[in-house]
Coordinates of C-alpha atoms and ligand atoms in Angstrom, one line a residue:
X2 CA -5.0 15.7 -10.4
X3 CA -5.2 12.0 -11.3
X4 CA -6.4 10.0 -8.2
X5 CA -6.1 6.3 -7.8
X6 CA -6.6 3.7 -5.1
X7 CA -4.6 0.6 -4.2
X8 CA -5.7 -2.4 -2.1
X9 CA -4.4 -5.7 -1.0
X10 CA -6.8 -8.6 -1.0
X11 CA -7.0 -12.3 -0.1
X12 CA -4.3 -14.1 1.9
X13 CA -1.5 -11.7 2.9
X14 CA 1.8 -12.5 1.2
X15 CA 5.3 -11.3 2.1
X16 CA 6.1 -8.5 -0.4
X17 CA 2.7 -6.9 -0.5
X18 CA 4.1 -3.9 1.4
X19 CA 6.9 -3.5 -1.1
X20 CA 4.3 -3.5 -3.9
X21 CA 2.2 -0.8 -2.1
X22 CA 5.4 1.3 -1.6
X23 CA 6.2 1.0 -5.3
X24 CA 2.7 2.0 -6.4
X25 CA 2.8 5.0 -4.1
X26 CA 6.2 6.3 -5.1
X27 CA 5.9 5.6 -8.8
X28 CA 2.4 7.0 -8.6
X29 CA 3.6 10.3 -7.1
X30 CA 6.4 10.4 -9.6
X31 CA 3.8 10.2 -12.4
X32 CA 1.6 12.9 -10.9
X33 CA -1.0 10.7 -9.2
X34 CA -2.6 11.2 -5.8
X35 CA -2.6 7.8 -4.2
X36 CA -5.1 6.4 -1.7
X37 CA -5.2 3.0 0.0
X38 CA -8.4 1.2 0.5
X39 CA -8.4 -0.5 4.0
X40 CA -9.0 -4.2 4.4
X41 CA -9.2 -5.1 0.7
X42 CA -12.5 -5.0 -1.1
X43 CA -14.3 -4.6 2.2
X44 CA -12.8 -1.1 2.6
X45 CA -13.5 -0.3 -1.0
X46 CA -17.2 -1.1 -0.6
X47 CA -17.3 0.9 2.7
X48 CA -15.4 3.8 1.2
X49 CA -12.6 3.5 3.7
X50 CA -9.7 5.3 1.9
X51 CA -6.6 6.7 3.4
X52 CA -4.2 9.1 1.6
X53 CA -0.8 7.5 1.0
X54 CA 2.1 9.9 0.5
X55 CA 5.8 9.3 0.1
X56 CA 6.6 9.2 3.8
X57 CA 3.6 6.9 4.6
X58 CA 5.3 4.0 2.8
X59 CA 8.7 4.5 4.4
X60 CA 10.1 1.6 6.3
X61 CA 7.4 -0.9 5.1
X62 CA 9.3 -2.8 2.5
X63 CA 11.0 -5.2 5.0
X64 CA 7.7 -5.9 6.8
X65 CA 5.6 -9.0 6.1
X66 CA 1.8 -8.8 5.9
X67 CA 0.1 -5.7 4.5
X68 CA -0.1 -2.2 6.1
X69 CA -3.5 -1.8 4.4
X70 CA -5.0 -4.9 5.8
X71 CA -6.8 -7.6 3.8
X72 CA -10.0 -9.7 3.7
X73 CA -11.7 -12.3 1.7
X74 CA -14.7 -10.2 0.8
X75 CA -17.9 -12.1 0.1
X76 CA -19.8 -8.8 -0.7
X77 CA -17.9 -8.2 -3.9
X78 CA -19.4 -11.4 -5.3
X79 CA -22.8 -9.8 -5.5
X80 CA -23.8 -7.2 -8.1
X81 CA -24.9 -4.9 -5.4
X82 CA -21.5 -5.1 -3.7
X83 CA -19.7 -4.3 -7.0
X84 CA -22.0 -1.4 -7.7
X85 CA -21.3 0.0 -4.3
X86 CA -17.5 -0.3 -4.9
X87 CA -17.9 1.6 -8.1
X88 CA -20.0 4.2 -6.4
X89 CA -17.5 4.7 -3.6
X90 CA -14.6 5.1 -6.1
X91 CA -16.7 7.7 -8.0
X92 CA -17.8 9.6 -4.9
X93 CA -14.2 9.8 -3.7
X94 CA -13.1 11.0 -7.1
X95 CA -10.9 8.0 -7.7
X96 CA -10.7 6.9 -11.3
X97 CA -8.3 4.0 -11.2
X98 CA -7.5 1.0 -9.0
X99 CA -4.5 -1.4 -8.3
X100 CA -5.5 -4.8 -6.9
X101 CA -2.6 -6.7 -5.2
X102 CA -3.7 -10.3 -4.6
X103 CA -4.2 -13.8 -5.8
X104 CA -6.8 -15.8 -7.8
X105 CA -9.9 -14.8 -5.9
X106 CA -8.8 -11.1 -5.7
X107 CA -8.1 -11.0 -9.5
X108 CA -11.5 -12.6 -10.2
X109 CA -13.0 -9.7 -8.2
X110 CA -10.8 -7.2 -10.2
X111 CA -12.0 -8.7 -13.4
X112 CA -15.7 -8.3 -12.4
X113 CA -15.1 -4.6 -11.6
X114 CA -13.2 -4.1 -14.8
X115 CA -16.1 -5.6 -16.8
X116 CA -18.3 -2.9 -15.2
X117 CA -16.0 -0.3 -16.7
X118 CA -13.5 0.5 -13.8
X119 CA -10.0 1.2 -15.0
X120 CA -7.7 -1.2 -13.0
X121 CA -4.8 -3.5 -13.1
X122 CA -3.9 -6.5 -10.9
X123 CA -0.6 -7.4 -9.3
X124 CA 0.1 -11.1 -9.0
X125 CA 0.5 -11.8 -5.3
X126 CA -0.1 -15.1 -3.5
X127 CA 2.2 -17.5 -1.7
X128 CA 0.5 -20.3 -3.7
X129 CA 2.1 -19.3 -7.0
X130 CA -0.9 -20.7 -8.9
X131 CA -1.8 -17.6 -11.0
X132 CA -1.7 -17.8 -14.7
X133 CA 0.2 -14.7 -16.0
X134 CA 3.3 -14.9 -13.7
X135 CA 6.1 -17.4 -13.5
X136 CA 6.3 -16.6 -9.8
X137 CA 4.0 -14.6 -7.6
X138 CA 4.8 -12.2 -4.8
X139 CA 5.2 -14.1 -1.5
X140 CA 5.9 -17.6 -2.8
X141 CA 9.7 -17.4 -2.5
X142 CA 9.6 -16.1 1.1
X143 CA 6.9 -18.7 2.1
X144 CA 9.2 -21.5 0.7
X145 CA 12.2 -20.1 2.7
X146 CA 10.1 -20.2 5.9
X147 CA 9.0 -23.8 5.1
X148 CA 12.6 -24.7 4.4
X149 CA 13.9 -23.3 7.7
X150 CA 11.3 -25.6 9.5
X151 CA 12.2 -28.6 7.4
X152 CA 15.9 -28.2 8.1
X153 CA 15.2 -28.1 11.8
X154 CA 12.8 -31.0 11.7
X155 CA 15.5 -33.1 9.9
X156 CA 17.8 -32.5 13.0
X157 CA 15.3 -33.9 15.4
X158 CA 14.1 -36.6 13.0
X159 CA 17.6 -37.9 12.6
X160 CA 18.2 -37.9 16.3
X161 CA 15.2 -40.2 16.9
X162 CA 15.2 -42.1 13.6
X163 CA 11.7 -40.8 13.1
X164 CA 9.6 -40.1 10.1
X165 CA 8.1 -36.7 9.6
X166 CA 5.1 -35.5 7.6
X167 CA 5.4 -31.7 7.1
X168 CA 2.3 -30.2 5.7
X169 CA 2.6 -26.9 3.8
X170 CA 0.0 -24.5 2.4
X171 CA -0.8 -23.9 -1.3
X172 CA -4.5 -24.5 -1.5
X173 CA -5.1 -26.8 -4.5
X174 CA -1.6 -26.2 -6.0
X175 CA 1.5 -28.3 -5.1
X176 CA 4.1 -25.7 -6.0
X177 CA 5.1 -24.8 -2.5
X178 CA 5.3 -28.5 -1.5
X179 CA 7.3 -29.4 -4.5
X180 CA 9.9 -26.7 -4.2
X181 CA 10.2 -27.0 -0.5
X182 CA 10.5 -30.8 -0.9
X183 CA 13.3 -30.6 -3.4
X184 CA 15.2 -27.8 -1.7
X185 CA 14.6 -29.4 1.7
X186 CA 15.9 -32.8 0.5
X187 CA 12.6 -34.6 1.3
X188 CA 12.3 -38.3 0.9
X189 CA 8.9 -37.9 -0.7
X190 CA 6.5 -35.2 -1.9
X191 CA 2.7 -35.5 -1.9
X192 CA 0.7 -33.0 -4.0
X193 CA -2.8 -32.7 -5.4
X194 CA -1.6 -32.8 -9.0
X195 CA -0.2 -36.4 -8.7
X196 CA -1.9 -39.5 -7.5
X197 CA -0.6 -40.9 -4.3
X198 CA -1.5 -43.8 -2.1
X199 CA -0.6 -44.1 1.6
X200 CA 1.0 -47.5 1.3
X201 CA 3.4 -46.3 -1.5
X202 CA 4.4 -43.3 0.7
X203 CA 4.9 -45.6 3.6
X204 CA 7.2 -47.9 1.5
X205 CA 9.2 -44.9 0.3
X206 CA 9.8 -43.9 3.9
X207 CA 10.7 -47.4 4.9
X208 CA 13.1 -47.7 1.9
X209 CA 14.8 -44.5 3.1
X210 CA 15.8 -46.2 6.3
X211 CA 16.8 -49.3 4.4
X212 CA 19.2 -47.2 2.3
X213 CA 20.8 -46.1 5.5
X214 CA 19.1 -42.8 6.2
X215 CA 18.4 -41.7 9.7
X216 CA 15.2 -39.9 8.9
X217 CA 12.4 -39.9 6.3
X218 CA 10.7 -36.5 5.6
X219 CA 7.6 -36.2 3.5
X220 CA 6.4 -32.8 2.4
X221 CA 2.7 -32.9 2.0
X222 CA 0.6 -30.2 0.2
X223 CA -2.5 -29.2 2.2
X224 CA -4.7 -29.8 -0.9
X225 CA -3.5 -33.4 -1.6
X226 CA -6.1 -36.1 -1.5
X227 CA -4.2 -37.6 1.4
X228 CA -3.2 -34.7 3.5
X229 CA -0.9 -35.0 6.6
X230 CA -3.8 -36.0 8.9
X231 CA -5.1 -38.7 6.5
X232 CA -1.6 -40.1 6.0
X233 CA -0.9 -40.0 9.8
X234 CA -4.0 -42.0 10.4
X235 CA -2.9 -44.7 7.9
X236 CA 0.6 -44.8 9.4
X237 CA -0.8 -45.2 12.9
X238 CA -2.9 -48.1 11.9
X239 CA 0.1 -49.8 10.4
X240 CA 2.8 -48.7 12.8
X241 CA 3.9 -52.1 13.9
X242 CA 4.3 -53.4 10.4
X243 CA 6.1 -50.2 9.1
X244 CA 8.6 -50.3 12.0
X245 CA 9.3 -46.6 12.5
X246 CA 7.8 -43.8 14.5
X247 CA 6.0 -40.8 12.8
X248 CA 5.4 -37.3 13.8
X249 CA 3.3 -34.6 12.0
X250 CA 4.1 -30.9 11.7
X251 CA 1.5 -28.7 10.0
X252 CA 3.2 -25.4 9.2
X253 CA 0.0 -23.5 8.3
X254 CA 0.0 -19.7 8.5
X255 CA 3.5 -19.5 9.8
X256 CA 4.6 -19.7 6.2
X257 CA 2.8 -16.4 5.4
X258 CA 4.3 -14.3 8.2
X259 CA 7.9 -14.1 7.1
X260 CA 9.7 -10.8 6.3
X261 CA 10.1 -10.7 2.5
X262 CA 13.4 -11.8 1.0
X263 CA 15.1 -10.1 -1.8
X264 CA 13.3 -12.0 -4.5
X265 CA 9.9 -10.9 -3.2
X266 CA 11.0 -7.3 -2.6
X267 CA 12.3 -7.0 -6.1
X268 CA 9.3 -8.7 -7.7
X269 CA 6.8 -6.6 -5.8
X270 CA 8.8 -3.4 -6.6
X271 CA 8.9 -4.1 -10.3
X272 CA 5.2 -5.1 -10.5
X273 CA 4.0 -2.2 -8.3
X274 CA 5.9 0.3 -10.5
X275 CA 4.6 -1.4 -13.6
X276 CA 1.0 -1.1 -12.3
X277 CA 1.3 2.7 -12.4
X278 CA 3.0 2.7 -15.8
X279 CA 0.2 0.6 -17.2
X280 CA -2.6 2.7 -15.7
X281 CA -0.9 5.9 -16.8
X282 CA -0.6 4.6 -20.4
X283 CA -4.2 3.3 -20.4
X284 CA -3.1 -0.3 -20.6
X285 CA -5.6 -1.5 -18.0
X286 CA -7.7 -4.7 -17.5
X287 CA -4.5 -6.8 -17.1
X288 CA -2.7 -8.8 -14.4
X289 CA 0.9 -7.8 -14.0
X290 CA 3.4 -10.6 -13.6
X291 CA 6.8 -11.7 -14.6
X292 CA 7.3 -14.1 -17.5
X293 CA 10.7 -15.2 -18.6
X294 CA 12.2 -12.4 -16.5
X295 CA 10.1 -9.6 -18.1
X296 CA 7.1 -7.8 -16.6
X297 CA 4.1 -8.7 -18.7
X298 CA 0.5 -7.6 -18.6
X299 CA -1.9 -10.5 -19.3
X300 CA -5.6 -9.7 -19.9
X301 CA -7.6 -10.5 -16.7
X302 CA -10.0 -12.5 -18.8
X303 CA -7.2 -15.0 -19.6
X304 CA -6.2 -15.3 -16.0
X305 CA -9.4 -15.7 -14.0
X306 CA -10.8 -19.1 -13.5
X307 CA -7.6 -20.9 -14.5
X308 CA -4.7 -22.3 -12.5
X309 CA -1.1 -22.3 -13.6
X310 CA 0.0 -25.9 -14.2
X311 CA 2.9 -27.3 -12.2
X312 CA 6.0 -28.5 -14.0
X313 CA 5.6 -32.2 -13.3
X314 CA 9.1 -33.1 -14.2
X315 CA 10.2 -31.6 -10.9
X316 CA 8.6 -34.6 -9.1
X317 CA 10.8 -37.1 -11.0
X318 CA 13.8 -34.9 -10.2
X319 CA 12.9 -35.0 -6.5
X320 CA 12.5 -38.8 -6.6
X321 CA 15.9 -39.3 -8.1
X322 CA 17.7 -36.9 -5.9
X323 CA 16.1 -38.3 -2.8
X324 CA 18.1 -41.5 -3.2
Ligands
F6P411 O1 -4.0 -18.5 -0.8 C1 -3.1 -18.4 0.2 C2 -3.4 -19.3 1.4 O2 -2.4 -19.2 2.4 C3 -3.5 -20.8 1.0 O3 -2.3 -21.4 0.8 C4 -4.3 -21.4 2.1 O4 -5.0 -22.5 1.7 C5 -5.3 -20.2 2.4 O5 -4.6 -19.0 1.9 C6 -5.6 -20.1 3.8 O6 -6.6 -19.1 3.9 P1 -6.9 -18.3 5.3 O7 -5.8 -17.4 5.6 O8 -8.2 -17.5 4.9 O9 -7.2 -19.4 6.3

């Protein structure tokens, strides 16, 4: 019987469980015996495999996180670690692997595939920075979580005529901040991809009050040159001149813990099922993502080491609509 392993790696993302479920159920339908490696590559290297049958993945689609656990595994970066991973796969009679994760995880997958392991990646990260997928598993839900917070902050900001800096995740990518900023009706957005200076942001916030607004909300990406802490420091130093009070809210890991919404459940289901179809057909060494609405396999070599560029026209849209 064909035997394969599936693992989740890197930051957990809402929808990972739906992807595991799809891998298992499509795998069983295609005659595979499916095993889960616990705690990402750490479990792969330690040979920690658990059998996953149809009933083991019941009732997990609606749960955030990952039932398999995840790590950022330093050991896979060494040749010895990769060799041990391959040895464990072989000794457990596992011939193929599905890696559900983001940039670092797919770099790990690529290094194993270059050593001859048959595998595919599934694009999963709240950051949505992976080349090879228009949107990645977890991003939509993470944005919804951020939006819920922004909507609530607007209520209290308006009551007090306060400014708010809301810091969102995204590592070096401003996608989460940009979409949350537009959909949350923020007065300004600060991201790593665009230059920003604290005085200009302060002026944008002050202008918002001048235009009759009762709040000024700025969504700041954690990777921006001036993150929320740096901006808050500047505002504090110039508080008297700026003439409004400021509060800071760093959303952090809260964004990753949501129950996946329909977009992430569907994306994860399609990509998880496609992972099996690709492995079954021998179309391995690719990252599975969605491009223009279709599931596409992009060679891992074209994905790794790159970051998907942000559509910068969104910033101009945000600026106009914030008026
Ligand atoms: O890559 C996903 C992500 O949530 C980033 O947005 C963030 O910078 C990072 O992971 C946080 O990593 P950790 O959970 O290891 O603190």
